[in-house]
Short mmCIF file of C-alpha atoms in Angstrom, two decimals:
data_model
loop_
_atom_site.label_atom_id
_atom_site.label_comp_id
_atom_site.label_asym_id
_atom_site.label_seq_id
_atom_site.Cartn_x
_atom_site.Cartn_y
_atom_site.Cartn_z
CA UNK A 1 0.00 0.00 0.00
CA UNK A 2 1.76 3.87 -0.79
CA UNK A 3 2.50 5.83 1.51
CA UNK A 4 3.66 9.37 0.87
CA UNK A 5 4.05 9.77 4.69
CA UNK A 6 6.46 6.15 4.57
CA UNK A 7 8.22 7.00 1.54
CA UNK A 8 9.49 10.62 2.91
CA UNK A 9 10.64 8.99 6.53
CA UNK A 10 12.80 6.36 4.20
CA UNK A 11 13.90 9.11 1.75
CA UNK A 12 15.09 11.44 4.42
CA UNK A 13 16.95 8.24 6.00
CA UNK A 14 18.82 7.57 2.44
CA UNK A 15 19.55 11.37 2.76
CA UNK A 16 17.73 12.24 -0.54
CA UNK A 17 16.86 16.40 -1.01
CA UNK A 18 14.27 17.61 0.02
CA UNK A 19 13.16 18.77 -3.69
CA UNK A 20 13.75 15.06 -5.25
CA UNK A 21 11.49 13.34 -2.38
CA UNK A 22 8.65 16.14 -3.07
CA UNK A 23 8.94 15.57 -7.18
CA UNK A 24 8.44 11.67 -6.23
CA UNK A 25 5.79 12.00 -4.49
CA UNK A 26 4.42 14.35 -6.59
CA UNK A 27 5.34 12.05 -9.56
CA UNK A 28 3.46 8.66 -8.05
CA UNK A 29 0.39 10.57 -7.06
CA UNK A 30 -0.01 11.75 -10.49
CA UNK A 31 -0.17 8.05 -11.26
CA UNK A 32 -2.25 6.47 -8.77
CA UNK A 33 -4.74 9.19 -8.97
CA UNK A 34 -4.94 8.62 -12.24
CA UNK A 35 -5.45 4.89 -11.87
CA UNK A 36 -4.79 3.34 -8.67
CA UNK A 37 -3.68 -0.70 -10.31
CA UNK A 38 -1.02 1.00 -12.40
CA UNK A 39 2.54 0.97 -10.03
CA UNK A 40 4.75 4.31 -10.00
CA UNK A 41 7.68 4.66 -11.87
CA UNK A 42 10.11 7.28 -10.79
CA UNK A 43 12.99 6.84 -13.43
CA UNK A 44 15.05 4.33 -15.41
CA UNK A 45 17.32 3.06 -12.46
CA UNK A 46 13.06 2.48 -10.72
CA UNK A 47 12.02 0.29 -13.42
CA UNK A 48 15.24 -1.67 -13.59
CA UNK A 49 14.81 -2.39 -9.84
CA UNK A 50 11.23 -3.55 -10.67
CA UNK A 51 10.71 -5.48 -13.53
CA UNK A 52 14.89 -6.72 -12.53
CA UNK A 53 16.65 -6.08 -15.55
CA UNK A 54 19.81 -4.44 -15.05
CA UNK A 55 19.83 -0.39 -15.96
CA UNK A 56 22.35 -0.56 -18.47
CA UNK A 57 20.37 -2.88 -20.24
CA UNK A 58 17.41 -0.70 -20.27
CA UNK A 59 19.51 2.30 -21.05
CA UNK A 60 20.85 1.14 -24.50
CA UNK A 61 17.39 -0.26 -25.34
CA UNK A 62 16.22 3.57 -24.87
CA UNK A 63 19.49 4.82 -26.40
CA UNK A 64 19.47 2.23 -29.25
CA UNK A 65 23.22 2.42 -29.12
CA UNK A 66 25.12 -0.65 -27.92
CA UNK A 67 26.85 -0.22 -24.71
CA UNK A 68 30.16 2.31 -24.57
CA UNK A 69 29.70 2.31 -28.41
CA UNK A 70 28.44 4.55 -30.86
CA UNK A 71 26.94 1.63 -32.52
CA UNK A 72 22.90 1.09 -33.16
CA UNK A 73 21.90 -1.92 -30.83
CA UNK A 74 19.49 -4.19 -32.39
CA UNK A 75 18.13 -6.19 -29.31
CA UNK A 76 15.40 -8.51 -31.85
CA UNK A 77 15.92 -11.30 -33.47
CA UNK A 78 14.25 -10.93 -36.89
CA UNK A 79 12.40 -14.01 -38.32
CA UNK A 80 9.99 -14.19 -41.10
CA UNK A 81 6.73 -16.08 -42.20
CA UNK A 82 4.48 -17.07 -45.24
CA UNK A 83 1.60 -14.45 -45.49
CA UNK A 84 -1.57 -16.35 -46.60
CA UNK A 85 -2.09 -13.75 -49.50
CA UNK A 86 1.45 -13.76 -50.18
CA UNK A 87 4.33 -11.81 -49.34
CA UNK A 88 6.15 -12.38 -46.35
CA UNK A 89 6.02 -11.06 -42.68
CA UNK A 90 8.25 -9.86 -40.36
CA UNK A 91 8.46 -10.92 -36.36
CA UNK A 92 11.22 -9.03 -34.17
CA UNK A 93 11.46 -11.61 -31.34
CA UNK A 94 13.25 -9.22 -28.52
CA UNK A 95 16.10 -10.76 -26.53
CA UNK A 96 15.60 -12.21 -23.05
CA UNK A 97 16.42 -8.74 -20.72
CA UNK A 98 13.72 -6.60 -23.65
CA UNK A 99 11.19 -9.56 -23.55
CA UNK A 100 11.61 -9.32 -19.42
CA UNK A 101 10.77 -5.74 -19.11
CA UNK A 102 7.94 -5.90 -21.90
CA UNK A 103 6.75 -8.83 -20.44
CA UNK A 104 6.36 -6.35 -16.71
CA UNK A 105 5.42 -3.45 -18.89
CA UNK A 106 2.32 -5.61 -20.41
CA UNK A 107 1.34 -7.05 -17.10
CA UNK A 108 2.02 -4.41 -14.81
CA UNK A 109 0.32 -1.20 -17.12
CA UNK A 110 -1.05 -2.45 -20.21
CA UNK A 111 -3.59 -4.99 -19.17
CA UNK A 112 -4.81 -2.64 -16.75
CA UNK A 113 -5.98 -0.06 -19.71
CA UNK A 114 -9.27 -0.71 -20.51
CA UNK A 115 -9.12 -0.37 -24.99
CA UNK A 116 -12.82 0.61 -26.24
CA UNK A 117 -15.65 -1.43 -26.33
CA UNK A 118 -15.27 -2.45 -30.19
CA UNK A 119 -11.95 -3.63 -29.87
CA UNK A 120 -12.37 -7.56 -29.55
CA UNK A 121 -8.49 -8.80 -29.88
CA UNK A 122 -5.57 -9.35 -27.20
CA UNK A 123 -7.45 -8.92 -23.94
CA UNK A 124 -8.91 -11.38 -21.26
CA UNK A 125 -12.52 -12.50 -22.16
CA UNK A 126 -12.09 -11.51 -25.43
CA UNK A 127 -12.46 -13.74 -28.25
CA UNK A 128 -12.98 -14.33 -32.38
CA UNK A 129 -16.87 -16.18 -31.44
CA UNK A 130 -17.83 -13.01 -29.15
CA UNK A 131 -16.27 -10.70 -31.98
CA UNK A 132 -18.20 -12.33 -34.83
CA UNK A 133 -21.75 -12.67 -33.02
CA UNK A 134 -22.10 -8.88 -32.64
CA UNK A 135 -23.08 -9.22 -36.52
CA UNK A 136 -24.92 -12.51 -36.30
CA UNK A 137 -28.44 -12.13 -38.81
CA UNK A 138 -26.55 -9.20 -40.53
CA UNK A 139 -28.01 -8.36 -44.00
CA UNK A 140 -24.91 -5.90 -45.39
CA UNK A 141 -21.52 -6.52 -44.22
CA UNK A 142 -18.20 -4.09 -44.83
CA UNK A 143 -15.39 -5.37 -43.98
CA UNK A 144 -11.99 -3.42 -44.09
CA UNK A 145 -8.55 -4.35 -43.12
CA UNK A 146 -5.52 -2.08 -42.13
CA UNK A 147 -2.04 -2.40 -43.89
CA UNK A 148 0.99 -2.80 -41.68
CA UNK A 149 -0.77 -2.26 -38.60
CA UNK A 150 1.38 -2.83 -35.67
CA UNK A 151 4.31 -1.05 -38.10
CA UNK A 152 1.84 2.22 -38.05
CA UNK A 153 1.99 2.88 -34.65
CA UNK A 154 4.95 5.47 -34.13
CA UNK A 155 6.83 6.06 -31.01
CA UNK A 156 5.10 9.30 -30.74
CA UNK A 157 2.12 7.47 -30.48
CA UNK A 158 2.79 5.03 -27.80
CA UNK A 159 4.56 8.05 -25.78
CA UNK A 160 1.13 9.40 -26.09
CA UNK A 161 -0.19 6.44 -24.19
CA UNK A 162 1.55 6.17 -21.37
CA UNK A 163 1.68 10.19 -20.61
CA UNK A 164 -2.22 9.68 -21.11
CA UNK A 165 -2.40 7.73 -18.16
CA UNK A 166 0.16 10.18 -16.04
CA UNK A 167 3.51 9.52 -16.29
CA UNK A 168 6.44 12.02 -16.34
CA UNK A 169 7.62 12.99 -19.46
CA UNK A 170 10.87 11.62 -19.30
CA UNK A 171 9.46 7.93 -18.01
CA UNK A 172 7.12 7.57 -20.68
CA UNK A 173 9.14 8.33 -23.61
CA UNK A 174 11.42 5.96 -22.27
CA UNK A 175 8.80 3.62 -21.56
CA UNK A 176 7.67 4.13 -25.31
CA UNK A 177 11.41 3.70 -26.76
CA UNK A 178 11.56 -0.29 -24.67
CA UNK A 179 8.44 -0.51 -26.35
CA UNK A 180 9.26 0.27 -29.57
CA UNK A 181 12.28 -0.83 -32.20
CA UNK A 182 14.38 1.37 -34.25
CA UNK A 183 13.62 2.41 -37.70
CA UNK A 184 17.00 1.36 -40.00
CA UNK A 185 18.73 3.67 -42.21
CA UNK A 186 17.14 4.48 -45.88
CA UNK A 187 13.80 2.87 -44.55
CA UNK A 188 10.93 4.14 -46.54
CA UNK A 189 9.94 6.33 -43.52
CA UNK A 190 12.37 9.02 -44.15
CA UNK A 191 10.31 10.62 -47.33
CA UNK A 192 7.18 10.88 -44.40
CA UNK A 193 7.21 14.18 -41.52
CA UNK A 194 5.82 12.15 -39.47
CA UNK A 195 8.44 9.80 -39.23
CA UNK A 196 10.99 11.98 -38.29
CA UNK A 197 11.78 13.59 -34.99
CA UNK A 198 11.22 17.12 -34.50
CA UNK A 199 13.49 18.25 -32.06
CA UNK A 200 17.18 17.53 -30.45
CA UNK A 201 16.71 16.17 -26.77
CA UNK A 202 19.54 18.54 -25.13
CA UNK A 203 19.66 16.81 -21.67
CA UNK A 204 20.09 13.82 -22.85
CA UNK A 205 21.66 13.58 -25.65
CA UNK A 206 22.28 10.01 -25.80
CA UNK A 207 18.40 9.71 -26.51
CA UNK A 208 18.52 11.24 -30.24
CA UNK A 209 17.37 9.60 -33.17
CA UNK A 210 16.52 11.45 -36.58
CA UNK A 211 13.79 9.10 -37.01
CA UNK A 212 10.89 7.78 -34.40
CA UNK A 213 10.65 3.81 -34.09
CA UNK A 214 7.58 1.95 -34.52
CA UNK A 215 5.36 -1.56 -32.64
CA UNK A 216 7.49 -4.18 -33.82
CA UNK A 217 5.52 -7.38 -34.61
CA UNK A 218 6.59 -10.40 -32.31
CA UNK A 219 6.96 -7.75 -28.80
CA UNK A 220 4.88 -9.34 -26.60
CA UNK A 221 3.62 -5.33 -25.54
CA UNK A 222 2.84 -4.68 -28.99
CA UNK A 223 -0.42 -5.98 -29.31
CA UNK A 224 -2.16 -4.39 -25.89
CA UNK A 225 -0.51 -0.96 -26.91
CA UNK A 226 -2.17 -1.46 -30.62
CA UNK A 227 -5.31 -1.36 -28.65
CA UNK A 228 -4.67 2.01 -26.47
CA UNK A 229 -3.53 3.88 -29.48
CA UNK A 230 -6.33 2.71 -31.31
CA UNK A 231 -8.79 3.88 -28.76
CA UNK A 232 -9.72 7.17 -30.03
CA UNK A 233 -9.55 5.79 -34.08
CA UNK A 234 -12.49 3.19 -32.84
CA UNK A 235 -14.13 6.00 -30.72
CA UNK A 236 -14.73 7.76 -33.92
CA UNK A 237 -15.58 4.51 -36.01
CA UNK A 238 -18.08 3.81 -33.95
CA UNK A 239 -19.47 6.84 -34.00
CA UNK A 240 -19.53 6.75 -37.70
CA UNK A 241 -21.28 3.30 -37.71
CA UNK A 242 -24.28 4.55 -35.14
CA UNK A 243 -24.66 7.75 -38.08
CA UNK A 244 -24.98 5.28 -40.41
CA UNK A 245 -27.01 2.60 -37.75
CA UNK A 246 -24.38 -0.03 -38.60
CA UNK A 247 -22.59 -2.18 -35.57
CA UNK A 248 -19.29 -1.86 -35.27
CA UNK A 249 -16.28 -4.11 -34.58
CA UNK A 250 -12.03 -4.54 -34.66
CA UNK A 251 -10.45 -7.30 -34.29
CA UNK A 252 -6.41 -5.83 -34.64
CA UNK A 253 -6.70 -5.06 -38.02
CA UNK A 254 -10.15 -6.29 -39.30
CA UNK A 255 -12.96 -3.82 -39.37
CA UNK A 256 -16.22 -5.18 -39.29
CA UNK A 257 -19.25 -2.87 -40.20
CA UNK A 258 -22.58 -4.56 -40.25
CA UNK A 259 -26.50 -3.55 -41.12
CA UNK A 260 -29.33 -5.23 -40.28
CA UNK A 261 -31.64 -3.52 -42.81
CA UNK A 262 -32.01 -5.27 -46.47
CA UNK A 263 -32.45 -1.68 -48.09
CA UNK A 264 -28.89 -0.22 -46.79
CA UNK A 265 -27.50 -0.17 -50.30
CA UNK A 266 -24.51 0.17 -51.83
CA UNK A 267 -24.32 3.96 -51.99
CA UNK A 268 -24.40 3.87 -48.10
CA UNK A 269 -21.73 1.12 -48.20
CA UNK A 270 -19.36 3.51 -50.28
CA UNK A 271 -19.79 6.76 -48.09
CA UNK A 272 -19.37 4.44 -44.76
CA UNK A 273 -15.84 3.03 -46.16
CA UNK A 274 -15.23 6.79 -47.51
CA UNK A 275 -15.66 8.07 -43.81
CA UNK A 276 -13.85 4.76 -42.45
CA UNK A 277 -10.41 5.29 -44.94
CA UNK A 278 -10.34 9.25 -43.61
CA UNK A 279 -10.31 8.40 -39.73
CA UNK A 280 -8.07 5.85 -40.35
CA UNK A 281 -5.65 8.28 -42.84
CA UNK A 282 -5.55 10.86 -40.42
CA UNK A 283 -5.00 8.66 -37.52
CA UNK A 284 -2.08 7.34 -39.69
CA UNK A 285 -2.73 4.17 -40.74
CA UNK A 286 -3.03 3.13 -44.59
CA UNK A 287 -6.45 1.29 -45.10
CA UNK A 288 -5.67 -2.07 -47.73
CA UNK A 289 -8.31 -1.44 -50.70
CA UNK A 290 -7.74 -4.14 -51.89
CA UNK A 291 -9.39 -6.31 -48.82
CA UNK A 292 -11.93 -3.92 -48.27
CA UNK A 293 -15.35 -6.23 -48.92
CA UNK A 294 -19.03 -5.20 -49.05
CA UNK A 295 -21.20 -8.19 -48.45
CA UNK A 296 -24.95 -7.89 -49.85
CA UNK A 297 -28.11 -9.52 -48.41
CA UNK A 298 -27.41 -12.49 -51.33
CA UNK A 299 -23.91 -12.77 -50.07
CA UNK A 300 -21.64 -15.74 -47.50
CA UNK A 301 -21.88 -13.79 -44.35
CA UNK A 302 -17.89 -14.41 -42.70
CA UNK A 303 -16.45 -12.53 -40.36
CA UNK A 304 -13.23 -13.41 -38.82
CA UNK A 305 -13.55 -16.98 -40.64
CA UNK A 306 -16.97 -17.95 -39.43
CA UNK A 307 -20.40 -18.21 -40.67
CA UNK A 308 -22.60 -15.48 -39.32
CA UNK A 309 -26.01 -15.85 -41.35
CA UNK A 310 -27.48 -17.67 -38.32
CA UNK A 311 -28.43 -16.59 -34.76
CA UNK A 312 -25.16 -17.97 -33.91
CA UNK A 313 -21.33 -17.85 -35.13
CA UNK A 314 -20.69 -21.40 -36.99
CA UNK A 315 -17.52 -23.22 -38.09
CA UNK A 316 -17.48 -22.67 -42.33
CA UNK A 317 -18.44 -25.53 -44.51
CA UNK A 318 -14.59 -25.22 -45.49
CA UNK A 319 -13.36 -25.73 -41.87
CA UNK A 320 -14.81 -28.76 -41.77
CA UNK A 321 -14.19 -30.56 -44.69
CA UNK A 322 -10.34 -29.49 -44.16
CA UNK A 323 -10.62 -31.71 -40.21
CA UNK A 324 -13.09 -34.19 -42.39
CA UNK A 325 -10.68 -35.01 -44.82
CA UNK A 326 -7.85 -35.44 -42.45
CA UNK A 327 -9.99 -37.79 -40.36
CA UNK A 328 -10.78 -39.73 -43.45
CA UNK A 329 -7.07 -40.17 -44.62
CA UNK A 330 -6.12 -40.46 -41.29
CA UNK A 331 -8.28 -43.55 -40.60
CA UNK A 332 -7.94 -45.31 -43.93
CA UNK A 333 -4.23 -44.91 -44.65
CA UNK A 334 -2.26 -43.92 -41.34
CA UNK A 335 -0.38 -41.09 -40.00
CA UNK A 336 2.70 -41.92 -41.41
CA UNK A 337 1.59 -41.88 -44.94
CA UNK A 338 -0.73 -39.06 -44.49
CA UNK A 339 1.59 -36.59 -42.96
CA UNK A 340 4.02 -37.89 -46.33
CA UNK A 341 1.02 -37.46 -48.69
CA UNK A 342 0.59 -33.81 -47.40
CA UNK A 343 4.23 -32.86 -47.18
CA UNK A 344 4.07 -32.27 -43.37
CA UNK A 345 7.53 -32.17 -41.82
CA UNK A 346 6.89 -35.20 -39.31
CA UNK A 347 4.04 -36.96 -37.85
CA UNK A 348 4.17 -35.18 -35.01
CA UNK A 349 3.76 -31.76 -36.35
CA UNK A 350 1.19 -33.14 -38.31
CA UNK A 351 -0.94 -34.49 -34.77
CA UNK A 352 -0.33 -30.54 -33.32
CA UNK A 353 -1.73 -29.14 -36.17
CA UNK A 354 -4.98 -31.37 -36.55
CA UNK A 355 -4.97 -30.56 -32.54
CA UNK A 356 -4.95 -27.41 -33.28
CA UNK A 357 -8.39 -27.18 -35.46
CA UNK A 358 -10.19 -29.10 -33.33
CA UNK A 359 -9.53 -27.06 -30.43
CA UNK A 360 -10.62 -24.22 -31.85
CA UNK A 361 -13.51 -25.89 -33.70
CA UNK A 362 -14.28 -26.54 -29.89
CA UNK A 363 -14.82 -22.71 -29.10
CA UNK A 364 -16.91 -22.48 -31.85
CA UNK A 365 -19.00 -25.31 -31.71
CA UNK A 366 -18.14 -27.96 -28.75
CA UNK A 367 -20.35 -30.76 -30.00
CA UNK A 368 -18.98 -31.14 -33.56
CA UNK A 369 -15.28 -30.97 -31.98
CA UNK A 370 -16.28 -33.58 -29.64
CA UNK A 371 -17.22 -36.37 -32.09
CA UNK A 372 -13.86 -34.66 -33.99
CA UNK A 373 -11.94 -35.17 -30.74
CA UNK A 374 -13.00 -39.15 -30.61
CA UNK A 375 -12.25 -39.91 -33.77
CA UNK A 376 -8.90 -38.53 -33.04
CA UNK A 377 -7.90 -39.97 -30.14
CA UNK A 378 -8.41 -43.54 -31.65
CA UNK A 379 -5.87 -42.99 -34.30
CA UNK A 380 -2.63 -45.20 -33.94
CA UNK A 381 -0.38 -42.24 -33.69
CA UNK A 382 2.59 -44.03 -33.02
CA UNK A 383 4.19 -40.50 -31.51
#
């Protein structure tokens, strides 16, 4: 429990001025008024003792300079993966002292920020079924998806956040440079303002960079602070859907605008996406045109990979037959000549992955996953 009263008697003990142990106080009020669950942080050398990562790690993640060098650090190790629609993306998987401090960063502030009501991704209680009902029995469905999205949010941004929710100046954009990674040299950013910092910090000049980093995909902060940024963007979505009487929903970076009138029309449709891609433009994100879908009355109602024509979110036709056929094959040939059949690395990546669709076949609908699940369990696996 804080204690200004406590902290001064210990202060005054370490021999601390007078003017520091006011400014701390002051400084973890500001806080804990603001929001009582989220903990005070005083400076760099505070959060190190918290979260237990030692300060000179910290202070060449904030820096981005390698330790007694002049050299960028580069604490992420950079993988990449097969986009379904092609192209490739790109996780920065932070080292053990970054992923520590994120980690406490997440826990400790993050999930304790409430995002808005139509955000549906990344937070307890929260799920793709409870996301996709909200436009069960829909007649017109717009759907719109957000380029890049973690990649949009600048450091400004996230600095934003945590001074939002009363930090000092100094901690947050500290807090938002652990939370962020560095933009490299002749990156596409440096033709944009935006991207580039407008002012030399002169106390601390250590802390300059000509260009503000970004969420890097793979942090495991970045997707809760996707959420807080977005807060005001969804805000004014939603306010756009009630003008129109559409519901609204986001699910990280699927928008989901739905109408439960037959007579909505296309014209509608057009203005509502028109009024979407400028919130979203100004906000600074770039909407992707070319998955931006408008669903008529006649149309598959999906959202988020289920079937929502029904009272009910359902598992697709698709689905199915894909945990069907494997089943089948399964059953009448083997594992071992299955997983070789469909080029799967072993037979035991091949189990994990079947796993993996019936579990979530079992959020969606427990009783077809069941019978799945049996049929499963009596294969000869052999792993």
């Amino acid at each position: 429990m804080w204690s200004s009263h406590l902290y001064r008697v210990d202060a005054r003990k370490m021999g601390l001025p007078e003017a520091t142990i006011e400014a701390a106080i002051a400084q973890s009020e500001r806080v804990i008024n603001a929001d009582p669950s989220l903990p005070s942080i005083l400076s760099l050398k505070h959060l190190a003792s918290r979260c237990g990562v030692p300060y000179t790690d910290l202070r060449e993640f904030v820096s981005r300079r390698a330790t007694f060098t002049s050299e960028p650090s580069m604490p992420y190790n950079k993988f990449s993966i097969q986009k379904r629609s092609g192209g490739r993306r790109f996780l920065y998987v932070p080292n053990r002292s970054l992923m520590t401090v994120q980690r406490w960063i997440n826990t400790h502030i993050l999930a304790q920020i409430r995002p808005h009501s139509a955000s549906h991704a990344f937070t307890k209680r929260s799920s793709i079924k409870k996301c996709a009902s909200i436009h069960c029995g829909s007649a017109w469905l717009i759907k719109l998806d957000i380029s890049d999205f973690f990649e949009s949010v600048s450091e400004i941004q996230v600095y934003r956040c945590f001074r939002s929710i009363g930090y000092s100046p100094l901690v947050a954009f500290e807090l938002a440079r652990i939370c962020t990674i560095r933009t490299p040299q002749h990156s596409p950013r440096e033709r944009y303002e935006q991207w580039k910092a407008k002012g030399v910090n002169q106390e601390i000049y250590a802390y300059n960079q000509r260009l503000l980093g970004y969420l890097p995909q793979g942090a495991p902060s970045s997707p809760l602070l996707s959420n807080i940024v977005m807060r005001d963007c969804d805000k004014l979505l939603f306010q756009v859907a009630a003008k129109f009487g559409l519901k609204y929903t986001r699910y990280s970076d699927d928008l989901t605008f739905s109408s439960l009138d037959p007579q909505f029309g296309r014209d509608a449709c057009r203005k509502l996406i028109f009024e979407a891609y400028a919130i979203l433009s100004k906000a600074g994100y770039r909407p992707n045109a070319r998955k931006s879908i408008v669903v008529p009355p006649s149309g598959k109602k999906i959202v988020l990979g289920l079937q929502v024509d029904g009272t009910e979110p359902r598992l697709t036709k698709g689905y199915k037959d894909r945990i069907r056929q494997h089943l089948y094959f399964l059953e009448k040939y083997g594992p071992l000549n299955h997983a070789l059949q469909r080029k799967f690395d072993s037979v035991w990546g091949m189990k994990a992955h079947i796993k993996g669709l019936i579990d979530f076949a079992k959020m969606i609908e427990p009783t077809y996953a069941e019978a799945c699940r049996q049929r499963f369990n009596q294969i000869d696996w052999l792993v």
